[in-house]
Coordinates of C-alpha atoms and ligand atoms in Angstrom, one line a residue:
X1 CA 7.6 -13.4 38.3
X2 CA 10.4 -11.4 39.9
X3 CA 10.1 -9.8 43.3
X4 CA 11.8 -12.2 45.6
X5 CA 10.7 -12.1 49.2
X6 CA 9.4 -8.5 49.7
X7 CA 5.9 -8.1 50.8
X8 CA 5.1 -6.3 47.5
X9 CA 5.8 -9.4 45.5
X10 CA 2.8 -11.1 47.0
X11 CA 0.5 -8.2 46.1
X12 CA -0.7 -9.9 42.9
X13 CA -1.0 -13.4 44.4
X14 CA -4.3 -15.1 43.4
X15 CA -7.3 -13.8 45.4
X16 CA -10.3 -15.2 43.4
X17 CA -12.1 -12.2 44.7
X18 CA -14.9 -10.1 43.4
X19 CA -16.5 -7.1 45.1
X20 CA -19.2 -4.4 45.0
X21 CA -18.7 -1.3 47.1
X22 CA -21.2 1.5 47.2
X23 CA -20.0 4.9 48.5
X24 CA -16.3 4.1 48.5
X25 CA -14.2 5.9 51.1
X26 CA -12.7 9.1 49.6
X27 CA -9.9 11.2 51.0
X28 CA -10.0 14.7 49.6
X29 CA -12.9 15.8 47.4
X30 CA -14.0 14.4 44.1
X31 CA -15.3 17.0 41.6
X32 CA -19.0 17.0 41.9
X33 CA -19.5 17.4 38.2
X34 CA -17.3 14.4 37.4
X35 CA -19.8 11.9 36.0
X36 CA -18.8 8.7 34.2
X37 CA -17.2 5.3 34.5
X38 CA -13.5 4.3 34.6
X39 CA -13.2 0.7 33.4
X40 CA -10.0 -1.4 33.9
X41 CA -9.2 -4.7 32.3
X42 CA -7.0 -6.7 34.6
X43 CA -5.0 -9.9 34.6
X44 CA -5.4 -12.0 37.7
X45 CA -4.4 -15.7 37.6
X46 CA -7.0 -17.5 39.5
X47 CA -4.9 -20.6 39.8
X48 CA -1.1 -20.8 39.9
X49 CA 0.4 -21.3 36.5
X50 CA 0.7 -24.8 35.1
X51 CA 4.3 -24.0 34.0
X52 CA 6.7 -21.9 36.2
X53 CA 8.2 -20.1 33.1
X54 CA 4.8 -18.8 32.0
X55 CA 4.0 -15.0 31.6
X56 CA 1.6 -12.9 33.7
X57 CA 0.0 -12.1 30.3
X58 CA -1.5 -15.6 30.6
X59 CA -3.8 -14.6 33.5
X60 CA -7.6 -14.6 33.7
X61 CA -9.3 -11.4 32.8
X62 CA -11.2 -9.3 35.3
X63 CA -12.9 -6.0 34.7
X64 CA -13.2 -3.3 37.4
X65 CA -15.4 -0.2 37.2
X66 CA -15.3 3.0 39.2
X67 CA -18.5 5.0 38.7
X68 CA -18.3 8.7 39.6
X69 CA -21.3 10.9 40.3
X70 CA -22.1 13.9 42.5
X71 CA -18.8 13.6 44.4
X72 CA -19.3 9.9 45.1
X73 CA -17.8 6.8 43.6
X74 CA -19.1 3.2 43.5
X75 CA -16.9 0.2 42.7
X76 CA -17.5 -3.2 41.2
X77 CA -15.2 -6.0 40.0
X78 CA -16.0 -9.2 38.2
X79 CA -14.0 -11.9 36.4
X80 CA -14.8 -12.3 32.8
X81 CA -16.7 -15.6 32.5
X82 CA -14.6 -16.8 29.5
X83 CA -14.9 -20.5 28.4
X84 CA -11.5 -20.8 30.0
X85 CA -12.7 -19.4 33.3
X86 CA -15.7 -21.7 33.3
X87 CA -13.7 -24.8 32.5
X88 CA -11.2 -24.2 35.3
X89 CA -14.0 -23.2 37.7
X90 CA -15.7 -26.6 37.0
X91 CA -12.4 -28.5 37.4
X92 CA -11.2 -26.4 40.4
X93 CA -7.7 -26.3 39.0
X94 CA -5.5 -25.0 36.2
X95 CA -6.1 -26.6 32.8
X96 CA -4.6 -24.1 30.4
X97 CA -0.9 -24.4 29.6
X98 CA 1.8 -22.0 28.4
X99 CA 1.0 -18.6 26.9
X100 CA -0.9 -19.0 23.6
X101 CA 0.2 -22.6 23.1
X102 CA -2.8 -24.8 23.3
X103 CA -0.7 -27.9 22.7
X104 CA 0.5 -27.5 26.3
X105 CA -3.0 -27.4 27.8
X106 CA -4.8 -30.3 29.4
X107 CA -6.2 -32.4 26.5
X108 CA -9.8 -31.9 27.8
X109 CA -9.6 -28.2 26.9
X110 CA -7.3 -28.0 23.9
X111 CA -10.3 -27.1 21.7
X112 CA -11.9 -24.7 24.2
X113 CA -11.3 -21.0 23.6
X114 CA -8.1 -19.9 25.3
X115 CA -9.4 -16.3 25.4
X116 CA -8.4 -14.5 28.7
X117 CA -10.1 -11.2 27.8
X118 CA -7.6 -9.5 30.1
X119 CA -6.1 -6.5 28.2
X120 CA -8.3 -3.5 27.3
X121 CA -11.9 -2.4 27.9
X122 CA -13.8 -0.3 25.5
X123 CA -17.3 1.0 25.1
X124 CA -18.5 0.9 21.5
X125 CA -22.0 0.9 20.1
X126 CA -23.3 0.8 23.7
X127 CA -21.5 -2.4 24.5
X128 CA -18.6 -3.0 26.9
X129 CA -15.9 -5.3 25.5
X130 CA -12.8 -6.7 27.3
X131 CA -10.3 -7.7 24.7
X132 CA -7.3 -9.9 24.3
X133 CA -5.5 -9.8 21.0
X134 CA -5.5 -13.5 20.0
X135 CA -9.2 -13.9 20.5
X136 CA -12.5 -12.2 19.8
X137 CA -13.7 -9.4 22.0
X138 CA -15.8 -10.5 25.0
X139 CA -19.0 -8.5 25.4
X140 CA -20.1 -7.6 29.0
X141 CA -22.9 -5.7 30.4
X142 CA -21.5 -2.2 31.0
X143 CA -23.5 -1.7 34.2
X144 CA -23.5 -5.1 35.9
X145 CA -20.2 -6.5 34.4
X146 CA -22.0 -9.7 33.7
X147 CA -20.4 -11.6 30.8
X148 CA -22.4 -11.8 27.6
X149 CA -19.8 -13.8 25.7
X150 CA -17.4 -13.7 22.8
X151 CA -18.7 -11.3 20.2
X152 CA -18.4 -11.8 16.4
X153 CA -20.4 -8.7 15.5
X154 CA -23.5 -10.6 14.5
X155 CA -21.6 -13.2 12.5
X156 CA -19.9 -10.6 10.2
X157 CA -16.4 -10.9 11.7
X158 CA -14.3 -13.5 9.8
X159 CA -11.1 -13.2 11.8
X160 CA -10.4 -15.5 14.8
X161 CA -8.5 -12.7 16.5
X162 CA -9.0 -9.0 17.2
X163 CA -6.5 -6.4 18.5
X164 CA -6.9 -5.3 22.1
X165 CA -6.1 -1.7 20.9
X166 CA -8.8 -0.6 18.5
X167 CA -9.0 3.2 18.0
X168 CA -12.2 5.3 18.0
X169 CA -12.2 8.2 15.5
X170 CA -13.4 11.2 17.5
X171 CA -14.9 12.8 14.4
X172 CA -16.7 9.9 12.7
X173 CA -17.4 7.7 15.8
X174 CA -16.0 4.7 13.9
X175 CA -14.0 2.0 15.6
X176 CA -10.9 0.9 13.6
X177 CA -9.4 -2.4 14.6
X178 CA -7.2 -5.1 13.1
X179 CA -6.4 -8.8 13.5
X180 CA -3.1 -10.6 13.1
X181 CA -2.7 -14.3 12.9
X182 CA -6.2 -13.6 11.7
X183 CA -7.0 -17.1 10.5
X184 CA -5.3 -19.0 13.3
X185 CA -2.0 -19.6 15.2
X186 CA 1.1 -18.6 13.1
X187 CA -0.9 -17.5 10.1
X188 CA 0.4 -14.5 8.1
X189 CA -3.0 -13.1 7.5
X190 CA -3.8 -9.6 8.6
X191 CA -7.1 -7.8 8.4
X192 CA -8.0 -4.1 9.0
X193 CA -11.5 -4.0 10.4
X194 CA -13.7 -0.8 10.3
X195 CA -16.9 -0.5 12.3
X196 CA -19.5 2.3 12.3
X197 CA -20.6 4.2 15.4
X198 CA -23.2 1.5 16.2
X199 CA -20.6 -1.3 16.0
X200 CA -21.5 -2.8 12.6
X201 CA -18.6 -4.1 10.5
X202 CA -18.5 -1.9 7.4
X203 CA -15.2 -2.8 5.8
X204 CA -12.5 -5.5 6.1
X205 CA -9.2 -5.3 4.2
X206 CA -7.2 -8.5 4.1
X207 CA -3.5 -8.8 3.3
X208 CA -0.3 -10.6 4.3
X209 CA 2.5 -9.7 6.8
X210 CA 6.2 -10.1 5.9
X211 CA 6.8 -11.5 9.4
X212 CA 4.4 -13.3 11.8
X213 CA 5.0 -11.3 14.9
X214 CA 3.3 -9.7 17.9
X215 CA 1.4 -6.7 16.6
X216 CA 0.0 -5.3 19.8
X217 CA -1.1 -1.8 18.9
X218 CA -2.0 0.4 15.9
X219 CA -2.6 4.0 15.1
X220 CA -5.1 5.8 12.9
X221 CA -5.2 9.2 11.1
X222 CA -8.2 10.7 9.4
X223 CA -7.1 8.9 6.2
X224 CA -4.8 6.0 7.1
X225 CA -4.4 3.0 9.4
X226 CA -0.9 2.3 10.7
X227 CA 0.2 -1.3 11.7
X228 CA 3.7 -1.9 13.1
X229 CA 5.1 -5.4 13.5
X230 CA 7.6 -6.2 16.3
X231 CA 10.5 -8.5 16.7
X232 CA 8.5 -10.9 18.9
X233 CA 8.2 -13.9 16.5
X234 CA 6.6 -17.3 16.6
X235 CA 6.4 -20.4 14.5
X236 CA 4.6 -23.7 14.3
X237 CA 7.8 -25.4 15.4
X238 CA 7.9 -23.4 18.6
X239 CA 4.4 -24.4 19.5
X240 CA 5.1 -28.1 18.8
X241 CA 8.1 -27.9 21.0
X242 CA 5.8 -26.8 23.8
X243 CA 7.2 -23.3 24.1
X244 CA 5.7 -19.9 24.9
X245 CA 4.1 -18.3 21.8
X246 CA 6.7 -15.6 21.5
X247 CA 10.5 -15.3 21.3
X248 CA 12.5 -12.2 20.5
X249 CA 14.6 -12.2 17.3
X250 CA 17.2 -9.4 17.7
X251 CA 17.8 -9.6 13.9
X252 CA 14.2 -9.0 12.9
X253 CA 13.7 -5.6 11.3
X254 CA 10.7 -3.4 11.9
X255 CA 7.9 -3.3 9.3
X256 CA 5.1 -0.8 9.2
X257 CA 2.0 -1.2 7.0
X258 CA 0.1 1.9 6.0
X259 CA -3.4 1.2 4.7
X260 CA -5.8 3.9 3.4
X261 CA -9.0 3.7 5.4
X262 CA -11.0 3.8 2.1
X263 CA -8.6 1.5 0.2
X264 CA -8.3 -2.1 -0.7
X265 CA -5.5 -4.7 -0.1
X266 CA -3.9 -3.4 -3.3
X267 CA -3.3 0.0 -1.6
X268 CA -1.3 -1.4 1.3
X269 CA 2.2 -0.1 1.6
X270 CA 4.9 -1.8 3.7
X271 CA 7.8 0.2 5.0
X272 CA 11.0 -1.5 6.4
X273 CA 13.1 -0.2 9.3
X274 CA 16.0 -1.7 11.4
X275 CA 16.0 -4.2 14.3
X276 CA 16.6 -1.3 16.7
X277 CA 13.1 0.0 15.6
X278 CA 11.3 -3.3 16.0
X279 CA 10.0 -3.0 19.6
X280 CA 7.1 -0.6 19.1
X281 CA 4.5 -2.1 21.4
X282 CA 2.2 0.9 22.0
X283 CA 1.5 3.9 19.9
X284 CA 0.8 7.5 21.1
X285 CA -0.9 9.1 18.1
X286 CA -0.7 9.7 14.4
X287 CA -1.9 12.1 11.8
X288 CA -1.8 12.6 8.0
X289 CA -0.4 15.9 6.7
X290 CA -0.6 16.2 2.9
X291 CA 0.9 13.0 1.7
X292 CA 3.0 12.4 4.9
X293 CA 1.9 10.1 7.6
X294 CA 3.3 11.0 11.0
X295 CA 3.4 8.5 13.9
X296 CA 4.6 9.2 17.4
X297 CA 5.3 6.3 19.8
X298 CA 7.7 4.9 22.4
X299 CA 10.1 2.5 20.8
X300 CA 12.6 0.3 22.7
X301 CA 15.8 -1.1 21.2
X302 CA 15.3 -4.5 22.8
X303 CA 12.6 -6.9 24.0
X304 CA 11.5 -5.7 27.5
X305 CA 9.1 -8.6 28.1
X306 CA 11.6 -10.5 30.2
X307 CA 9.6 -13.8 30.2
X308 CA 9.9 -14.1 26.5
X309 CA 13.4 -15.5 25.6
X310 CA 15.6 -14.7 22.6
X311 CA 15.2 -17.1 19.7
X312 CA 18.9 -18.1 20.1
X313 CA 18.8 -18.4 23.9
X314 CA 21.3 -15.5 24.3
X315 CA 20.9 -13.0 27.1
X316 CA 19.2 -9.7 26.4
X317 CA 20.6 -6.3 27.3
X318 CA 18.6 -4.5 30.0
X319 CA 20.1 -1.1 29.2
X320 CA 18.2 -1.2 25.9
X321 CA 14.7 -2.0 27.5
X322 CA 13.5 1.5 28.1
X323 CA 11.8 3.1 25.1
X324 CA 12.7 6.5 23.6
X325 CA 9.8 8.5 22.3
X326 CA 10.1 8.8 18.5
X327 CA 8.4 10.5 15.6
X328 CA 8.4 8.6 12.4
X329 CA 7.4 10.3 9.1
X330 CA 6.4 8.2 6.1
X331 CA 6.4 10.0 2.8
X332 CA 3.7 8.5 0.6
X333 CA 5.0 10.5 -2.4
X334 CA 8.3 8.7 -2.2
X335 CA 9.0 5.3 -3.7
X336 CA 11.4 4.4 -0.8
X337 CA 10.2 1.9 1.7
X338 CA 12.0 3.7 4.6
X339 CA 11.0 6.5 7.0
X340 CA 12.5 9.5 8.7
X341 CA 13.0 9.2 12.5
X342 CA 13.2 12.0 15.1
X343 CA 13.9 11.2 18.8
X344 CA 11.6 13.3 20.9
X345 CA 13.2 12.2 24.2
X346 CA 15.4 9.6 25.6
X347 CA 17.3 8.8 28.8
X348 CA 14.2 8.4 31.0
X349 CA 13.0 5.0 32.3
X350 CA 9.5 5.2 30.8
X351 CA 7.5 2.1 30.0
X352 CA 5.9 1.4 26.6
X353 CA 2.4 2.4 27.9
X354 CA 1.4 5.7 26.3
X355 CA -1.9 7.5 26.6
X356 CA -3.3 10.9 25.6
X357 CA -6.4 12.9 25.5
X358 CA -8.3 10.6 23.2
X359 CA -10.4 13.4 21.7
X360 CA -7.2 14.3 19.8
X361 CA -6.7 10.9 18.1
X362 CA -5.9 11.6 14.4
X363 CA -5.1 15.3 15.2
X364 CA -2.1 17.4 16.1
X365 CA -1.8 17.1 19.8
X366 CA 0.4 18.4 22.7
X367 CA 0.4 16.0 25.7
X368 CA 1.0 12.3 26.3
X369 CA 1.0 10.4 29.6
X370 CA 3.2 7.5 30.4
X371 CA 4.3 5.4 33.3
X372 CA 7.9 5.4 34.4
X373 CA 10.3 3.7 36.7
X374 CA 12.0 6.7 38.2
X375 CA 15.2 5.9 40.1
X376 CA 15.4 9.5 41.4
X377 CA 12.3 9.1 43.6
X378 CA 12.6 7.8 47.1
X379 CA 12.0 4.1 47.4
X380 CA 11.5 2.3 50.7
X381 CA 14.1 -0.3 50.8
X382 CA 11.7 -3.0 52.0
X383 CA 10.0 -2.7 48.6
X384 CA 13.0 -1.9 46.5
X385 CA 12.9 -5.3 44.7
X386 CA 9.3 -4.9 43.7
X387 CA 9.6 -1.3 42.7
X388 CA 12.8 -1.7 40.8
X389 CA 11.8 -4.8 38.9
X390 CA 8.1 -5.2 38.7
X391 CA 6.2 -1.9 38.7
X392 CA 6.2 1.7 37.8
X393 CA 6.4 4.3 40.5
X394 CA 5.5 7.5 38.7
X395 CA 3.4 9.1 36.0
X396 CA 5.1 11.2 33.4
X397 CA 3.5 13.9 31.2
X398 CA 5.3 14.9 28.0
X399 CA 4.7 18.1 26.2
X400 CA 5.2 17.3 22.5
X401 CA 5.3 21.0 21.6
X402 CA 8.0 22.2 24.1
X403 CA 9.6 18.9 25.2
X404 CA 8.7 19.8 28.8
X405 CA 8.1 17.1 31.3
X406 CA 6.2 16.7 34.6
X407 CA 5.9 13.8 37.1
X408 CA 3.6 12.5 39.7
X409 CA 4.7 10.0 42.3
X410 CA 2.2 8.4 44.7
X411 CA 4.8 7.4 47.4
X412 CA 7.8 5.4 48.3
X413 CA 6.2 2.0 48.6
X414 CA 3.7 2.4 45.8
X415 CA 3.3 1.1 42.3
X416 CA 1.1 2.8 39.8
X417 CA -1.1 1.7 36.9
X418 CA -1.6 3.3 33.5
X419 CA -3.0 6.9 33.7
X420 CA -6.4 7.6 32.2
X421 CA -7.1 11.1 31.0
X422 CA -10.6 12.5 31.6
X423 CA -11.5 15.9 30.1
X424 CA -12.8 18.3 32.7
X425 CA -15.9 18.7 30.5
X426 CA -16.7 17.8 26.9
X427 CA -15.6 21.3 25.7
X428 CA -12.4 21.5 27.7
X429 CA -9.1 22.3 26.0
X430 CA -6.7 19.5 25.3
X431 CA -5.1 18.3 28.5
X432 CA -7.5 20.2 30.7
X433 CA -8.9 17.6 33.0
X434 CA -7.8 14.8 35.3
X435 CA -5.6 11.7 35.3
X436 CA -7.1 8.8 37.2
X437 CA -5.4 5.5 37.9
X438 CA -5.0 2.8 40.5
X439 CA -2.1 2.9 42.9
X440 CA -1.0 -0.2 44.7
X441 CA 0.2 0.5 48.3
X442 CA 2.6 -2.3 49.1
X443 CA 3.1 -1.2 52.6
X444 CA -0.6 -1.3 53.5
X445 CA -1.3 -4.2 51.0
X446 CA -4.2 -2.4 49.5
X447 CA -5.0 -0.3 46.5
X448 CA -6.3 3.2 46.0
X449 CA -7.5 5.2 43.0
X450 CA -5.9 8.6 42.7
X451 CA -7.3 11.6 40.8
X452 CA -4.8 14.2 39.8
X453 CA -5.1 17.6 37.9
X454 CA -3.7 16.7 34.5
X455 CA -2.3 20.3 34.0
X456 CA -0.6 20.2 37.5
X457 CA 0.3 16.6 38.2
X458 CA 3.3 17.5 40.4
X459 CA 0.9 19.0 42.9
X460 CA -0.2 15.5 43.9
X461 CA -3.6 13.9 44.2
X462 CA -6.8 16.0 44.5
X463 CA -8.6 12.9 45.9
X464 CA -7.9 9.3 46.7
X465 CA -10.4 6.5 46.7
X466 CA -9.3 4.1 49.4
X467 CA -9.9 0.5 48.7
X468 CA -10.0 -1.9 51.6
X469 CA -8.2 -4.6 49.7
X470 CA -5.7 -5.1 46.9
X471 CA -6.9 -4.9 43.3
X472 CA -6.0 -7.0 40.4
X473 CA -3.1 -6.1 38.2
X474 CA -4.4 -3.6 35.6
X475 CA -3.4 -3.8 32.0
X476 CA -5.3 -0.9 30.3
X477 CA -8.2 1.3 31.2
X478 CA -11.0 3.3 29.5
X479 CA -13.1 6.3 30.4
X480 CA -16.8 6.5 29.5
X481 CA -18.4 9.8 30.3
X482 CA -22.0 9.9 31.3
X483 CA -22.7 11.5 27.9
X484 CA -21.3 8.3 26.3
X485 CA -22.9 5.8 28.6
X486 CA -25.7 7.2 30.8
X487 CA -26.5 5.5 34.0
Ligands
FE2_1 FE1 -1.4 -2.8 25.4

């Protein structure tokens, strides 16, 4: 991990720490009618990596929750008790090897689940899941954060993997997911998985991918499922050589599968793009208009996961790391396997993380929220390495109708996690609500949760929840209102 000697570089050092805080310290005033729970899936390596060239993605999962009620907030954090956590806890040392390569793990655990459960939390069917894409979701108690265990949906799930980015249809209440390498490492099997509101698997659609690659995120419309491949590729030979699961192939084109939600494997259409379109890691939103499917997403021109090498060992080009926000239109009436591309913005150092008001998934929408590395903001030089290399220092709101932008920066020695949009109330207009997220204060070596008015983010935080310690490194978050999950 980069960061050299600055204090901030130590911020994510292993703590092996869990906590419960009732009545957290709050600066400012939390809205009294804000009632619900903000969950975070985090990556926190409990033991130093077995291999120095490993990736932070290979860290143990932990889930945090901030529960808001009557102007108060309570906090709880727990590691996910995965089989991997339990095995290393029993051995008191690291046993699991390079990222997604079980051949590099200690022989005693090669057949133990390598699930880290460290990427995304979601509430569906009353259950809390923390998910990691090469494994099954891990079910947890949404109130105590006790681990229930890997969840195969009562034996109905036939895949060995499950995306960390399923989508919930705001109209039908369904959860749409997918699995890649669905029958095991390096397999070219894909499955679209559709669950009803209660979490019962109602459909699975199996087909093959033209390239075995990282497929991190997906999008849905009211009629279609959209699955982009990336240029992060793998092979059985890589794993047998003891390498990390992924390498970047700069010659690999982008592929996008469009699958009718009510279709079969015969209805799957593959579209083919260029290598410059093959680093779509997170989507923003999609919709179907007539027979056109429209996808909006940040897309980079180059692999920005710096710990994953190029397949040929050549150096990557950092000037191509930062995504541009693009709109891709797929014409299902056309026989062509290409799509139209429109650049919505470029030239800003945004990350690939992209969130929105989730009530507008599948619908025309106006606002998205991203993290960015903003070089125009003041940076305390003591933390410059950390802020320039490792973390984002601002939130960014993009107006998809006008192209307008707005920014929020928490401070000159602060890193910021993914913003989570919370509607002001269930009937609020799109974008009318709050952004919450964890800020890491490298100067004070502690974290805080900030709450910002989503329509006026440049005005700064309405309230800050002051944590007396540093928190785990967040990957993604989820908001469950009290209407979704009463407590
Ligand atoms: Fe993600």
